[in-house]
């Protein structure tokens, strides 16, 4: 049997998300409910690894996982999508709530990461909502990912 948890962060992994999210969307569709997907990327993670080593990078990923878990509701799923990317699947969350949720995640990150990390890395979060923005998981993921890259680009322009 394959693991559904990431060994480093103890969050759900990509295998779990790929199997679980289509079921959530099908259930939401039958009940005309919304589901928001947040894609979270750690900005400047390579710089952290290159400067301080992979051990410090692993510590940062664990700390980010803890920050994300603190913000989710009992119905939400948080997963490590791969590398320095995370997903949050939020059933019964509309677009406006997803935007507020993203801001709260960033506030928690800056309040709890500690000086050793927050002066080097930060987060870019993109979101998309089913069925308003997309009809399938792949479409939802693609849009949320594109929105995350837009946020990342805007942050770089401010530097």
Short mmCIF file of C-alpha atoms in Angstrom, two decimals:
data_model
loop_
_atom_site.label_atom_id
_atom_site.label_comp_id
_atom_site.label_asym_id
_atom_site.label_seq_id
_atom_site.Cartn_x
_atom_site.Cartn_y
_atom_site.Cartn_z
CA UNK A 1 0.00 0.00 0.00
CA UNK A 2 1.27 3.45 -0.89
CA UNK A 3 1.62 6.22 1.66
CA UNK A 4 -0.77 9.17 1.61
CA UNK A 5 1.47 11.33 3.79
CA UNK A 6 4.62 13.28 3.02
CA UNK A 7 7.50 11.86 5.09
CA UNK A 8 9.03 15.27 5.93
CA UNK A 9 5.99 17.38 6.83
CA UNK A 10 3.43 14.68 7.70
CA UNK A 11 0.98 16.49 5.43
CA UNK A 12 -1.04 14.68 2.80
CA UNK A 13 0.87 14.10 -0.43
CA UNK A 14 0.14 14.39 -4.13
CA UNK A 15 -1.10 10.80 -4.38
CA UNK A 16 -3.77 11.50 -1.76
CA UNK A 17 -4.85 14.76 -3.41
CA UNK A 18 -5.10 13.16 -6.87
CA UNK A 19 -7.44 10.51 -5.46
CA UNK A 20 -9.42 12.65 -3.04
CA UNK A 21 -10.13 15.96 -4.78
CA UNK A 22 -12.20 14.58 -7.69
CA UNK A 23 -14.49 12.99 -5.08
CA UNK A 24 -14.84 16.31 -3.23
CA UNK A 25 -15.67 18.12 -6.48
CA UNK A 26 -18.24 15.50 -7.47
CA UNK A 27 -19.91 15.77 -4.07
CA UNK A 28 -19.84 19.59 -4.20
CA UNK A 29 -21.32 19.55 -7.69
CA UNK A 30 -24.25 17.39 -6.63
CA UNK A 31 -24.99 19.74 -3.73
CA UNK A 32 -24.21 22.98 -5.62
CA UNK A 33 -21.43 23.80 -3.14
CA UNK A 34 -18.18 25.63 -3.70
CA UNK A 35 -14.66 24.31 -3.18
CA UNK A 36 -11.64 26.60 -3.15
CA UNK A 37 -8.13 25.46 -3.97
CA UNK A 38 -5.09 27.39 -2.78
CA UNK A 39 -1.65 26.85 -4.31
CA UNK A 40 1.12 28.05 -2.00
CA UNK A 41 4.69 28.46 -3.19
CA UNK A 42 7.69 29.34 -1.04
CA UNK A 43 9.55 32.23 -2.64
CA UNK A 44 13.37 32.19 -2.53
CA UNK A 45 13.49 28.64 -1.19
CA UNK A 46 16.47 27.77 -3.40
CA UNK A 47 18.36 30.72 -1.90
CA UNK A 48 17.65 29.38 1.60
CA UNK A 49 18.93 25.91 0.66
CA UNK A 50 21.98 27.28 -1.16
CA UNK A 51 22.90 29.68 1.66
CA UNK A 52 22.14 27.62 4.76
CA UNK A 53 21.93 24.03 3.51
CA UNK A 54 19.18 21.51 2.97
CA UNK A 55 18.77 20.79 6.68
CA UNK A 56 17.68 24.39 7.22
CA UNK A 57 15.41 24.13 4.16
CA UNK A 58 13.79 21.04 5.63
CA UNK A 59 13.28 22.87 8.93
CA UNK A 60 11.58 25.72 7.04
CA UNK A 61 9.25 23.30 5.22
CA UNK A 62 8.25 21.69 8.52
CA UNK A 63 7.58 25.10 10.07
CA UNK A 64 5.51 26.19 7.05
CA UNK A 65 3.50 22.96 7.31
CA UNK A 66 2.75 23.78 10.95
CA UNK A 67 1.67 27.33 10.01
CA UNK A 68 -0.67 25.96 7.36
CA UNK A 69 -2.18 23.40 9.73
CA UNK A 70 -2.90 26.15 12.26
CA UNK A 71 -5.00 28.04 9.72
CA UNK A 72 -7.16 25.28 8.27
CA UNK A 73 -10.65 24.30 9.32
CA UNK A 74 -11.44 20.69 10.22
CA UNK A 75 -12.99 20.20 6.75
CA UNK A 76 -9.91 21.49 4.89
CA UNK A 77 -7.10 19.37 3.49
CA UNK A 78 -3.52 20.64 3.43
CA UNK A 79 -0.96 18.80 1.34
CA UNK A 80 2.62 19.07 0.23
CA UNK A 81 2.26 19.09 -3.54
CA UNK A 82 5.97 18.76 -4.17
CA UNK A 83 9.23 20.50 -3.35
CA UNK A 84 8.29 23.86 -1.87
CA UNK A 85 4.66 23.89 -3.04
CA UNK A 86 1.63 23.20 -0.90
CA UNK A 87 -2.10 22.92 -1.58
CA UNK A 88 -5.10 23.62 0.57
CA UNK A 89 -8.43 22.19 -0.52
CA UNK A 90 -11.22 24.10 1.20
CA UNK A 91 -14.76 22.72 0.78
CA UNK A 92 -17.63 25.18 1.23
CA UNK A 93 -15.35 28.19 0.72
CA UNK A 94 -16.19 30.85 -1.85
CA UNK A 95 -13.77 33.15 -3.69
CA UNK A 96 -14.02 36.07 -1.26
CA UNK A 97 -13.42 33.81 1.72
CA UNK A 98 -10.48 32.16 -0.10
CA UNK A 99 -8.85 35.57 -0.60
CA UNK A 100 -9.26 36.40 3.10
CA UNK A 101 -7.98 32.92 3.98
CA UNK A 102 -4.84 33.53 1.87
CA UNK A 103 -4.15 36.78 3.72
CA UNK A 104 -4.57 35.06 7.08
CA UNK A 105 -2.08 32.35 6.04
CA UNK A 106 0.46 35.04 5.12
CA UNK A 107 -0.09 36.83 8.46
CA UNK A 108 0.47 33.59 10.37
CA UNK A 109 3.59 32.89 8.31
CA UNK A 110 5.13 36.27 9.11
CA UNK A 111 4.16 36.09 12.78
CA UNK A 112 5.45 32.58 13.40
CA UNK A 113 8.32 31.81 11.03
CA UNK A 114 10.94 33.64 13.05
CA UNK A 115 13.64 36.00 11.91
CA UNK A 116 15.86 33.18 10.64
CA UNK A 117 13.39 32.39 7.86
CA UNK A 118 11.13 35.36 7.21
CA UNK A 119 13.97 37.61 6.10
CA UNK A 120 14.80 35.13 3.34
CA UNK A 121 11.60 33.39 2.25
CA UNK A 122 7.97 34.39 1.87
CA UNK A 123 4.85 32.93 0.30
CA UNK A 124 2.93 33.45 -2.93
CA UNK A 125 -0.63 32.14 -2.80
CA UNK A 126 -3.00 31.72 -5.72
CA UNK A 127 -6.55 30.49 -5.49
CA UNK A 128 -9.39 29.31 -7.67
CA UNK A 129 -12.91 28.22 -6.80
CA UNK A 130 -15.08 25.40 -8.12
CA UNK A 131 -17.44 25.71 -9.97
CA UNK A 132 -17.07 29.48 -10.52
CA UNK A 133 -13.60 29.31 -12.06
CA UNK A 134 -13.26 25.72 -13.27
CA UNK A 135 -15.15 22.46 -13.65
CA UNK A 136 -12.38 19.89 -13.07
CA UNK A 137 -9.51 19.46 -10.65
CA UNK A 138 -6.94 19.92 -13.43
CA UNK A 139 -8.56 23.19 -14.53
CA UNK A 140 -8.84 24.39 -10.94
CA UNK A 141 -5.21 23.54 -10.24
CA UNK A 142 -4.01 25.21 -13.42
CA UNK A 143 -5.88 28.43 -12.66
CA UNK A 144 -4.82 28.55 -9.00
CA UNK A 145 -1.22 27.89 -10.11
CA UNK A 146 -1.39 30.71 -12.69
CA UNK A 147 -2.84 33.03 -10.04
CA UNK A 148 0.01 32.09 -7.70
CA UNK A 149 2.56 32.99 -10.40
CA UNK A 150 0.82 36.34 -10.87
CA UNK A 151 1.19 37.03 -7.13
CA UNK A 152 4.83 35.91 -7.27
CA UNK A 153 5.52 38.24 -10.22
CA UNK A 154 3.88 41.20 -8.48
CA UNK A 155 5.96 40.59 -5.36
CA UNK A 156 9.15 40.59 -7.42
CA UNK A 157 8.19 43.91 -9.00
CA UNK A 158 7.90 45.47 -5.54
CA UNK A 159 11.47 44.48 -4.63
#
